[in-house]
Every structure is written in C-alpha cells, then in structure tokens.
C-alpha cells in the first residue's frame, strides 16, 4: 500500500523518493522563510527595529545636526535600546548610532530630548 505525501509548502502531491518533503527548491525556500517569520526570529526582530530607528533618525535629521523631543521619535516607533555602535566625545558624552545616524540623550528645560547627528570622519578614532 502506497501512502501519498504532499509538499509542506504548496501541498502538491510529491513524486520520487519516500523521504521527499518539497516539490522543488522554491517551495523549500519559501517554507523555511515563512517558518522563520512565524517563529518571530530574534535576528529579524532586531533588524526590523534597526531599520525603523534609522529611518526615523534620517527623517528628523536633514541638516546633519538637529534636536528633537524624545517622545516625538518614540511615538513613531523609535526604540533607543537598539543601536549598532557608539562614539564618545571629549566631554565624555556617548552618542549611540544606528548605522550612520547618531543620537545623544539630553534633558533640557526638564524635557528629555535627543541631539541627532550624522557620522563624521573625525569620529573614526
């Protein structure tokens, strides 16, 4: 008695080896991509948030340096705990960077703000 087997991705009937799980490489790739997405993969979550942070920092920092209330960015999905690297200036202030866009948390007039900057060549050292 022959048991019918079906592709895990598209549910098409499988022909060939008894241990075959997918009908072609495309279905295999699609299945694993969806599986990773469904499992809420940690790396995908981090990458997604970094992209959001970079997009917001870029949008609010058109001139190369700007000051923005922190709540303005946070309300739009910014999460300051996700960054790629940091830079410490001569005064000991630590700028957190999301790729080429950086921010420094400051409190001015009792309000939390971010000073936004872009990466500069002198920051390499």
Short mmCIF file of C-alpha atoms in Angstrom, two decimals, residues 4 6 13 32 35 44 48-49 54 80 100 116:
data_model
loop_
_atom_site.label_atom_id
_atom_site.label_comp_id
_atom_site.label_asym_id
_atom_site.label_seq_id
_atom_site.Cartn_x
_atom_site.Cartn_y
_atom_site.Cartn_z
CA UNK A 4 0.50 9.73 -0.57
CA UNK A 6 2.36 16.23 -0.07
CA UNK A 13 1.46 15.64 -4.35
CA UNK A 32 11.71 27.96 5.62
CA UNK A 35 8.73 29.32 9.25
CA UNK A 44 14.62 39.52 12.22
CA UNK A 48 13.35 45.34 11.73
CA UNK A 49 13.78 47.72 14.70
CA UNK A 54 17.48 54.52 11.07
CA UNK A 80 16.68 53.79 21.76
CA UNK A 100 25.45 56.42 10.10
CA UNK A 116 20.75 63.95 16.31
#
